[in-house]
Amino acid sequence: MKKTIYLAWPIIMLLFILSCQKTDNTEPSDENQGVSFALNTGTSFKTSDCFNKQADYAKIVISSTEYKVDVFYIDNKPYTNTIKLDEGGHTLTEFMLMDDNNTPDNTDDDVLIAATPHEGSEFASYIEQPLDISFTVEAFIKTELGITVLCYQESEYASFGFTYFGIGLAVVREQFFFGDFCVCRLDDYEGSPYANQSNGLQLDMPAIAKIEVWNNGVKTDEFSNEEWFGEGQVLRVRYLDVMNYADNYEFKLFILVRQGTEFNYVHFHSWTFSDDETIENGGDGLVDFVLGNCMPNADLVLAPWMNIPPTATYTITD
C-alpha cells in the first residue's frame, strides 16, 4: 500500500502542474500604438502676434479621417496627445493649431492660429517638409513625428495643414522697400531697363533693385523689382522667422547701375537685424532709399554713383 502511494505521488504532482499551465492567448496591448506631435526646440518661443496665446487643440486629417486632438504645453512648448492608428501606412493631409476662444463646446467661433502649408502653396518653400506627409505606424509602437506650422497674419490659410508630432513654430514676415536713383547723365542709361519706365529716362527715377536675404550667414532668398522696372509698386521681401531659433538676418541691397559699358547690379548697402526686429522705416512701414542727392529725407541716403572704369590708359605728352 505504501509503495502504491509513493508511485502515485509523482503522477499527482504532474497533473497539478499541468492543470496550472494555461495557454496564454492574450494579445499585446495596442494602447500605445499610434502617432503624436512634439516641438523640437531648445529655447523659449519669441513673442509674436500669432503665438501670443496657446493653442487648445489641433485639427488633423490623416488618411481622410479628421481628428480633434488636445494640445498640451511643457515649458511653453506644444505637444499633441497621441492619435491611435492602425498599423501600416498613413498620409497626413491637414494640420492646424486652433484656439477654442474659451468655448470648448462650440467650434463655430474657434480661431486658426497656425498651420502647415501644402506642397505647391505660396509658403511651402519656407519649411522643410510641407504637406502631404506619408508615415508608417508600427505595431505596438508610439511614433513621434516632427512638423512645422507657419503663422502669417495676412494670409487666409487656404493651403495649410498635421499624430504625437514635434511642432516647430515659425512666422512668415515681410518688409517693404522703394528707392530712387538720381542720374547725372541720361544718355548713360539709354538701352537699359530704366528706359522702359513709363516716363522714360529721368534725372530722378525709381531705382531698379534687388535684395538678397541672408539668415545666419546663408543666402535663403532673393527679391527683385526688375519685372515691373521698379515703378508702380513696392518691393516686398518675405522671410521666415523660426520661433525657437535665433535668426540673424542680413538684407543686401543691390541697385542696377551702369558699370563701364554694362548694366550690372552693384551691392551698395546691407541692413542687419535679428528675429522680429525691423529695419528703420520712419514709422510708415516703408523703407525708402535713394542713390544720389535728389531725396535727402529718405531712410537711407547713398552717395551718388560714379561710373569709373576699372582700368584706364593715360598718355603723358611733353
Short mmCIF file of C-alpha atoms in Angstrom, two decimals:
data_model
loop_
_atom_site.label_atom_id
_atom_site.label_comp_id
_atom_site.label_asym_id
_atom_site.label_seq_id
_atom_site.Cartn_x
_atom_site.Cartn_y
_atom_site.Cartn_z
CA MET A 1 0.00 0.00 0.00
CA LYS A 2 2.81 2.34 0.90
CA LYS A 3 4.53 1.53 -2.42
CA THR A 4 1.33 2.41 -4.32
CA ILE A 5 1.15 5.78 -2.60
CA TYR A 6 4.78 6.51 -3.47
CA LEU A 7 4.17 5.73 -7.14
CA ALA A 8 1.02 7.82 -7.30
CA TRP A 9 2.57 10.94 -5.77
CA PRO A 10 4.67 11.92 -8.83
CA ILE A 11 1.63 11.40 -11.03
CA ILE A 12 -0.50 13.67 -8.81
CA MET A 13 2.18 16.38 -8.87
CA LEU A 14 2.46 16.14 -12.65
CA LEU A 15 -1.30 16.53 -13.04
CA PHE A 16 -1.25 19.52 -10.66
CA ILE A 17 1.49 21.23 -12.67
CA LEU A 18 -0.26 20.58 -15.96
CA SER A 19 -3.53 21.91 -14.57
CA CYS A 20 -1.81 25.20 -13.67
CA GLN A 21 -0.36 25.70 -17.15
CA LYS A 22 -2.78 27.56 -19.43
CA THR A 23 -2.25 28.63 -22.98
CA ASP A 24 -1.76 32.45 -22.99
CA ASN A 25 -3.85 33.76 -25.88
CA THR A 26 -3.72 37.40 -24.68
CA GLU A 27 -2.68 39.77 -27.49
CA PRO A 28 -0.15 42.52 -26.69
CA SER A 29 -1.89 45.80 -25.92
CA ASP A 30 -2.00 48.30 -28.75
CA GLU A 31 -2.91 51.12 -26.39
CA ASN A 32 0.31 52.96 -27.22
CA GLN A 33 0.18 52.25 -30.94
CA GLY A 34 -0.21 55.49 -32.83
CA VAL A 35 1.39 58.80 -33.59
CA SER A 36 1.84 62.17 -31.88
CA PHE A 37 3.48 65.58 -32.44
CA ALA A 38 6.06 67.29 -30.22
CA LEU A 39 8.06 70.52 -30.53
CA ASN A 40 11.79 70.18 -31.24
CA THR A 41 13.27 73.27 -29.58
CA GLY A 42 15.96 74.14 -27.12
CA THR A 43 14.82 77.64 -26.21
CA SER A 44 11.65 79.51 -25.40
CA PHE A 45 9.42 80.91 -28.10
CA LYS A 46 9.79 84.50 -29.18
CA THR A 47 6.75 86.71 -28.83
CA SER A 48 4.67 87.16 -31.97
CA ASP A 49 1.15 88.21 -32.90
CA CYS A 50 0.41 84.65 -33.94
CA PHE A 51 1.72 82.70 -30.97
CA ASN A 52 0.93 85.12 -28.15
CA LYS A 53 -1.64 82.67 -26.82
CA GLN A 54 -1.63 78.91 -26.50
CA ALA A 55 -3.47 76.56 -28.81
CA ASP A 56 -6.22 74.44 -27.28
CA TYR A 57 -6.29 71.67 -29.84
CA ALA A 58 -5.03 70.55 -33.23
CA LYS A 59 -7.32 69.84 -36.16
CA ILE A 60 -5.69 66.97 -38.03
CA VAL A 61 -6.64 64.99 -41.12
CA ILE A 62 -4.93 61.62 -41.59
CA SER A 63 -5.91 59.30 -44.45
CA SER A 64 -9.23 61.13 -44.99
CA THR A 65 -10.19 60.94 -41.29
CA GLU A 66 -10.40 64.15 -39.24
CA TYR A 67 -9.17 64.22 -35.64
CA LYS A 68 -9.55 66.84 -32.94
CA VAL A 69 -6.54 66.33 -30.66
CA ASP A 70 -5.84 68.18 -27.42
CA VAL A 71 -2.65 70.23 -27.25
CA PHE A 72 -0.66 70.50 -24.03
CA TYR A 73 2.40 72.59 -23.17
CA ILE A 74 5.61 71.73 -21.37
CA ASP A 75 7.91 74.72 -20.77
CA ASN A 76 5.84 76.72 -23.28
CA LYS A 77 6.35 74.08 -25.97
CA PRO A 78 3.29 72.49 -27.61
CA TYR A 79 2.62 68.78 -27.93
CA THR A 80 -0.38 66.85 -29.15
CA ASN A 81 -1.87 63.83 -27.45
CA THR A 82 -1.37 60.50 -29.18
CA ILE A 83 -3.71 59.52 -32.00
CA LYS A 84 -4.40 55.78 -32.02
CA LEU A 85 -3.96 54.47 -35.57
CA ASP A 86 -3.95 51.10 -37.27
CA GLU A 87 -0.64 49.54 -38.16
CA GLY A 88 0.63 50.45 -41.62
CA GLY A 89 0.99 53.44 -43.90
CA HIS A 90 -0.86 56.73 -43.41
CA THR A 91 -0.90 60.16 -45.05
CA LEU A 92 -1.15 63.43 -43.17
CA THR A 93 -3.07 65.96 -45.28
CA GLU A 94 -4.07 68.74 -42.84
CA PHE A 95 -2.52 70.08 -39.62
CA MET A 96 -3.88 73.19 -37.90
CA LEU A 97 -3.41 74.62 -34.41
CA MET A 98 -6.68 76.05 -33.05
CA ASP A 99 -7.84 78.35 -30.25
CA ASP A 100 -11.29 77.42 -28.92
CA ASN A 101 -11.99 81.05 -27.91
CA ASN A 102 -12.86 79.86 -24.39
CA THR A 103 -15.91 77.99 -25.69
CA PRO A 104 -14.72 74.36 -25.86
CA ASP A 105 -18.21 73.04 -26.65
CA ASN A 106 -18.74 75.43 -29.57
CA THR A 107 -16.44 75.25 -32.58
CA ASP A 108 -18.19 77.99 -34.56
CA ASP A 109 -16.04 80.73 -33.01
CA ASP A 110 -12.75 78.83 -32.98
CA VAL A 111 -9.71 80.68 -34.33
CA LEU A 112 -6.97 79.26 -36.52
CA ILE A 113 -3.58 80.12 -35.00
CA ALA A 114 -1.17 78.41 -37.37
CA ALA A 115 -0.92 75.55 -39.82
CA THR A 116 1.36 73.59 -42.12
CA PRO A 117 1.33 74.63 -45.80
CA HIS A 118 0.80 72.23 -48.67
CA GLU A 119 3.35 71.43 -51.36
CA GLY A 120 2.97 73.95 -54.18
CA SER A 121 1.37 76.61 -51.99
CA GLU A 122 2.81 80.10 -51.58
CA PHE A 123 4.53 79.35 -48.28
CA ALA A 124 5.66 75.76 -48.89
CA SER A 125 9.22 76.89 -49.58
CA TYR A 126 9.57 78.22 -46.03
CA ILE A 127 9.53 74.79 -44.39
CA GLU A 128 11.49 71.58 -44.99
CA GLN A 129 8.52 69.22 -45.29
CA PRO A 130 5.18 70.62 -46.49
CA LEU A 131 2.02 68.53 -46.72
CA ASP A 132 1.12 65.87 -47.71
CA ILE A 133 3.34 63.75 -45.43
CA SER A 134 3.39 59.96 -45.55
CA PHE A 135 4.42 57.96 -42.48
CA THR A 136 4.22 54.41 -41.12
CA VAL A 137 2.81 53.22 -37.81
CA GLU A 138 4.41 50.04 -36.47
CA ALA A 139 2.56 47.59 -34.27
CA PHE A 140 2.61 48.46 -30.55
CA ILE A 141 4.98 51.38 -31.08
CA LYS A 142 4.20 55.04 -30.49
CA THR A 143 5.54 57.13 -33.36
CA GLU A 144 6.66 60.72 -32.83
CA LEU A 145 6.87 62.93 -35.91
CA GLY A 146 8.25 66.43 -36.37
CA ILE A 147 6.22 69.09 -38.14
CA THR A 148 6.43 72.85 -38.66
CA VAL A 149 3.48 75.23 -38.58
CA LEU A 150 3.54 78.74 -40.00
CA CYS A 151 1.85 81.87 -38.77
CA TYR A 152 1.16 84.63 -41.27
CA GLN A 153 -1.18 87.36 -40.17
CA GLU A 154 -2.43 88.46 -43.59
CA SER A 155 -2.92 85.08 -45.25
CA GLU A 156 -6.17 83.16 -45.42
CA TYR A 157 -4.54 79.79 -44.76
CA ALA A 158 -6.23 78.25 -47.77
CA SER A 159 -3.49 75.66 -48.20
CA PHE A 160 -2.24 74.81 -44.72
CA GLY A 161 -2.09 71.69 -42.96
CA PHE A 162 -0.85 67.67 -39.38
CA THR A 163 -0.28 62.25 -34.99
CA TYR A 164 2.21 62.79 -31.34
CA PHE A 165 4.35 65.25 -33.51
CA GLY A 166 7.12 67.79 -32.97
CA ILE A 167 5.66 71.19 -33.81
CA GLY A 168 8.10 73.87 -34.92
CA LEU A 169 6.52 77.32 -34.88
CA ALA A 170 7.51 79.95 -37.43
CA VAL A 171 6.26 83.25 -38.80
CA VAL A 172 6.47 84.47 -42.39
CA ARG A 173 7.44 88.11 -42.01
CA GLU A 174 7.69 90.82 -44.66
CA GLN A 175 9.18 94.29 -45.11
CA PHE A 176 8.66 96.78 -47.93
CA PHE A 177 11.19 98.85 -49.90
CA PHE A 178 11.16 101.62 -52.50
CA GLY A 179 14.12 103.51 -53.92
CA ASP A 180 15.08 106.50 -56.06
CA PHE A 181 18.03 106.76 -58.40
CA CYS A 182 19.49 110.19 -59.15
CA VAL A 183 21.19 110.19 -62.55
CA CYS A 184 23.59 112.84 -63.85
CA ARG A 185 23.88 111.70 -67.48
CA LEU A 186 20.68 110.35 -69.01
CA ASP A 187 22.45 109.11 -72.12
CA ASP A 188 24.43 106.68 -69.92
CA TYR A 189 21.22 104.71 -69.39
CA GLU A 190 19.88 104.51 -72.91
CA GLY A 191 19.12 100.89 -73.70
CA SER A 192 18.88 99.96 -70.03
CA PRO A 193 15.75 98.67 -68.23
CA TYR A 194 15.32 102.20 -66.88
CA ALA A 195 14.41 103.33 -70.41
CA ASN A 196 11.32 101.07 -70.17
CA GLN A 197 9.80 103.03 -67.30
CA SER A 198 6.52 104.78 -68.13
CA ASN A 199 8.13 108.25 -68.14
CA GLY A 200 11.32 107.13 -69.81
CA LEU A 201 14.72 108.25 -68.59
CA GLN A 202 14.66 110.99 -65.95
CA LEU A 203 17.16 112.63 -63.63
CA ASP A 204 15.22 111.15 -60.68
CA MET A 205 13.91 107.65 -61.45
CA PRO A 206 12.55 104.78 -59.38
CA ALA A 207 15.51 102.55 -58.61
CA ILE A 208 15.60 99.08 -60.12
CA ALA A 209 16.94 96.96 -57.30
CA LYS A 210 17.16 93.53 -55.75
CA ILE A 211 17.55 92.42 -52.14
CA GLU A 212 19.28 89.24 -51.06
CA VAL A 213 18.05 87.67 -47.81
CA TRP A 214 20.75 86.07 -45.67
CA ASN A 215 19.98 84.19 -42.44
CA ASN A 216 22.83 83.26 -40.12
CA GLY A 217 25.32 83.63 -42.94
CA VAL A 218 23.39 81.61 -45.51
CA LYS A 219 21.59 83.11 -48.50
CA THR A 220 17.96 81.97 -48.36
CA ASP A 221 16.15 84.09 -50.95
CA GLU A 222 16.29 86.99 -53.39
CA PHE A 223 13.67 89.56 -54.40
CA SER A 224 13.78 91.99 -57.34
CA ASN A 225 11.56 94.72 -58.80
CA GLU A 226 13.05 94.48 -62.30
CA GLU A 227 9.92 92.73 -63.60
CA TRP A 228 7.96 95.98 -63.23
CA PHE A 229 11.02 98.21 -63.84
CA GLY A 230 10.98 99.44 -60.25
CA GLU A 231 7.86 101.59 -60.59
CA GLY A 232 4.21 101.35 -59.65
CA GLN A 233 4.62 99.08 -56.63
CA VAL A 234 6.96 98.49 -53.74
CA LEU A 235 9.49 95.70 -53.43
CA ARG A 236 8.12 93.23 -50.86
CA VAL A 237 10.66 90.98 -49.12
CA ARG A 238 9.39 87.89 -47.29
CA TYR A 239 11.43 85.74 -44.94
CA LEU A 240 10.97 83.04 -42.31
CA ASP A 241 11.38 83.70 -38.58
CA VAL A 242 11.57 80.43 -36.63
CA MET A 243 10.11 80.87 -33.16
CA ASN A 244 12.52 78.63 -31.26
CA TYR A 245 15.66 79.72 -33.05
CA ALA A 246 17.95 82.76 -33.14
CA ASP A 247 17.61 84.25 -36.64
CA ASN A 248 20.23 86.85 -37.56
CA TYR A 249 19.37 88.47 -40.87
CA GLU A 250 21.29 90.48 -43.43
CA PHE A 251 19.43 92.18 -46.27
CA LYS A 252 21.87 93.05 -49.06
CA LEU A 253 20.74 95.89 -51.32
CA PHE A 254 21.84 95.81 -54.97
CA ILE A 255 20.93 98.61 -57.41
CA LEU A 256 21.10 98.40 -61.21
CA VAL A 257 23.68 100.92 -62.46
CA ARG A 258 25.95 101.44 -65.42
CA GLN A 259 29.31 99.86 -64.73
CA GLY A 260 31.77 100.53 -67.52
CA THR A 261 29.81 99.71 -70.67
CA GLU A 262 27.42 97.26 -68.96
CA PHE A 263 24.41 97.50 -66.67
CA ASN A 264 25.02 95.50 -63.50
CA TYR A 265 23.62 95.09 -60.02
CA VAL A 266 26.08 96.60 -57.55
CA HIS A 267 25.99 95.97 -53.80
CA PHE A 268 25.53 99.31 -52.05
CA HIS A 269 24.32 98.56 -48.53
CA SER A 270 23.45 95.84 -46.00
CA TRP A 271 20.87 96.01 -43.23
CA THR A 272 21.32 93.65 -40.26
CA PHE A 273 18.73 92.74 -37.62
CA SER A 274 17.51 89.75 -35.62
CA ASP A 275 14.31 87.78 -35.12
CA ASP A 276 11.20 90.02 -35.07
CA GLU A 277 13.14 93.29 -35.37
CA THR A 278 12.51 95.51 -38.40
CA ILE A 279 14.63 97.92 -40.41
CA GLU A 280 14.17 101.58 -39.52
CA ASN A 281 11.43 102.92 -41.78
CA GLY A 282 10.40 106.26 -40.30
CA GLY A 283 7.18 104.82 -38.92
CA ASP A 284 5.34 104.46 -42.24
CA GLY A 285 6.17 100.77 -42.78
CA LEU A 286 8.16 101.52 -45.96
CA VAL A 287 11.96 101.56 -46.09
CA ASP A 288 12.83 104.18 -48.71
CA PHE A 289 16.34 104.64 -50.05
CA VAL A 290 17.99 106.93 -52.57
CA LEU A 291 21.15 106.60 -54.62
CA GLY A 292 22.26 110.21 -55.02
CA ASN A 293 21.19 113.60 -53.68
CA CYS A 294 17.66 114.02 -55.06
CA MET A 295 15.78 112.79 -51.95
CA PRO A 296 17.73 113.81 -48.83
CA ASN A 297 14.99 112.76 -46.37
CA ALA A 298 15.00 109.07 -47.31
CA ASP A 299 15.53 106.43 -44.64
CA LEU A 300 18.78 105.50 -46.37
CA VAL A 301 20.80 108.02 -48.41
CA LEU A 302 23.62 106.60 -50.52
CA ALA A 303 26.38 108.62 -52.14
CA PRO A 304 25.93 109.36 -55.88
CA TRP A 305 27.11 106.64 -58.22
CA MET A 306 30.11 107.40 -60.40
CA ASN A 307 30.77 105.18 -63.39
CA ILE A 308 34.52 104.95 -63.12
CA PRO A 309 36.20 102.43 -65.46
CA PRO A 310 38.06 99.71 -63.58
CA THR A 311 41.12 100.36 -65.76
CA ALA A 312 42.28 103.31 -67.82
CA THR A 313 45.16 104.15 -70.12
CA TYR A 314 46.83 107.53 -69.77
CA THR A 315 49.18 109.12 -72.28
CA ILE A 316 51.59 111.74 -70.98
CA THR A 317 52.93 114.11 -73.56
CA ASP A 318 55.52 116.80 -73.28
#
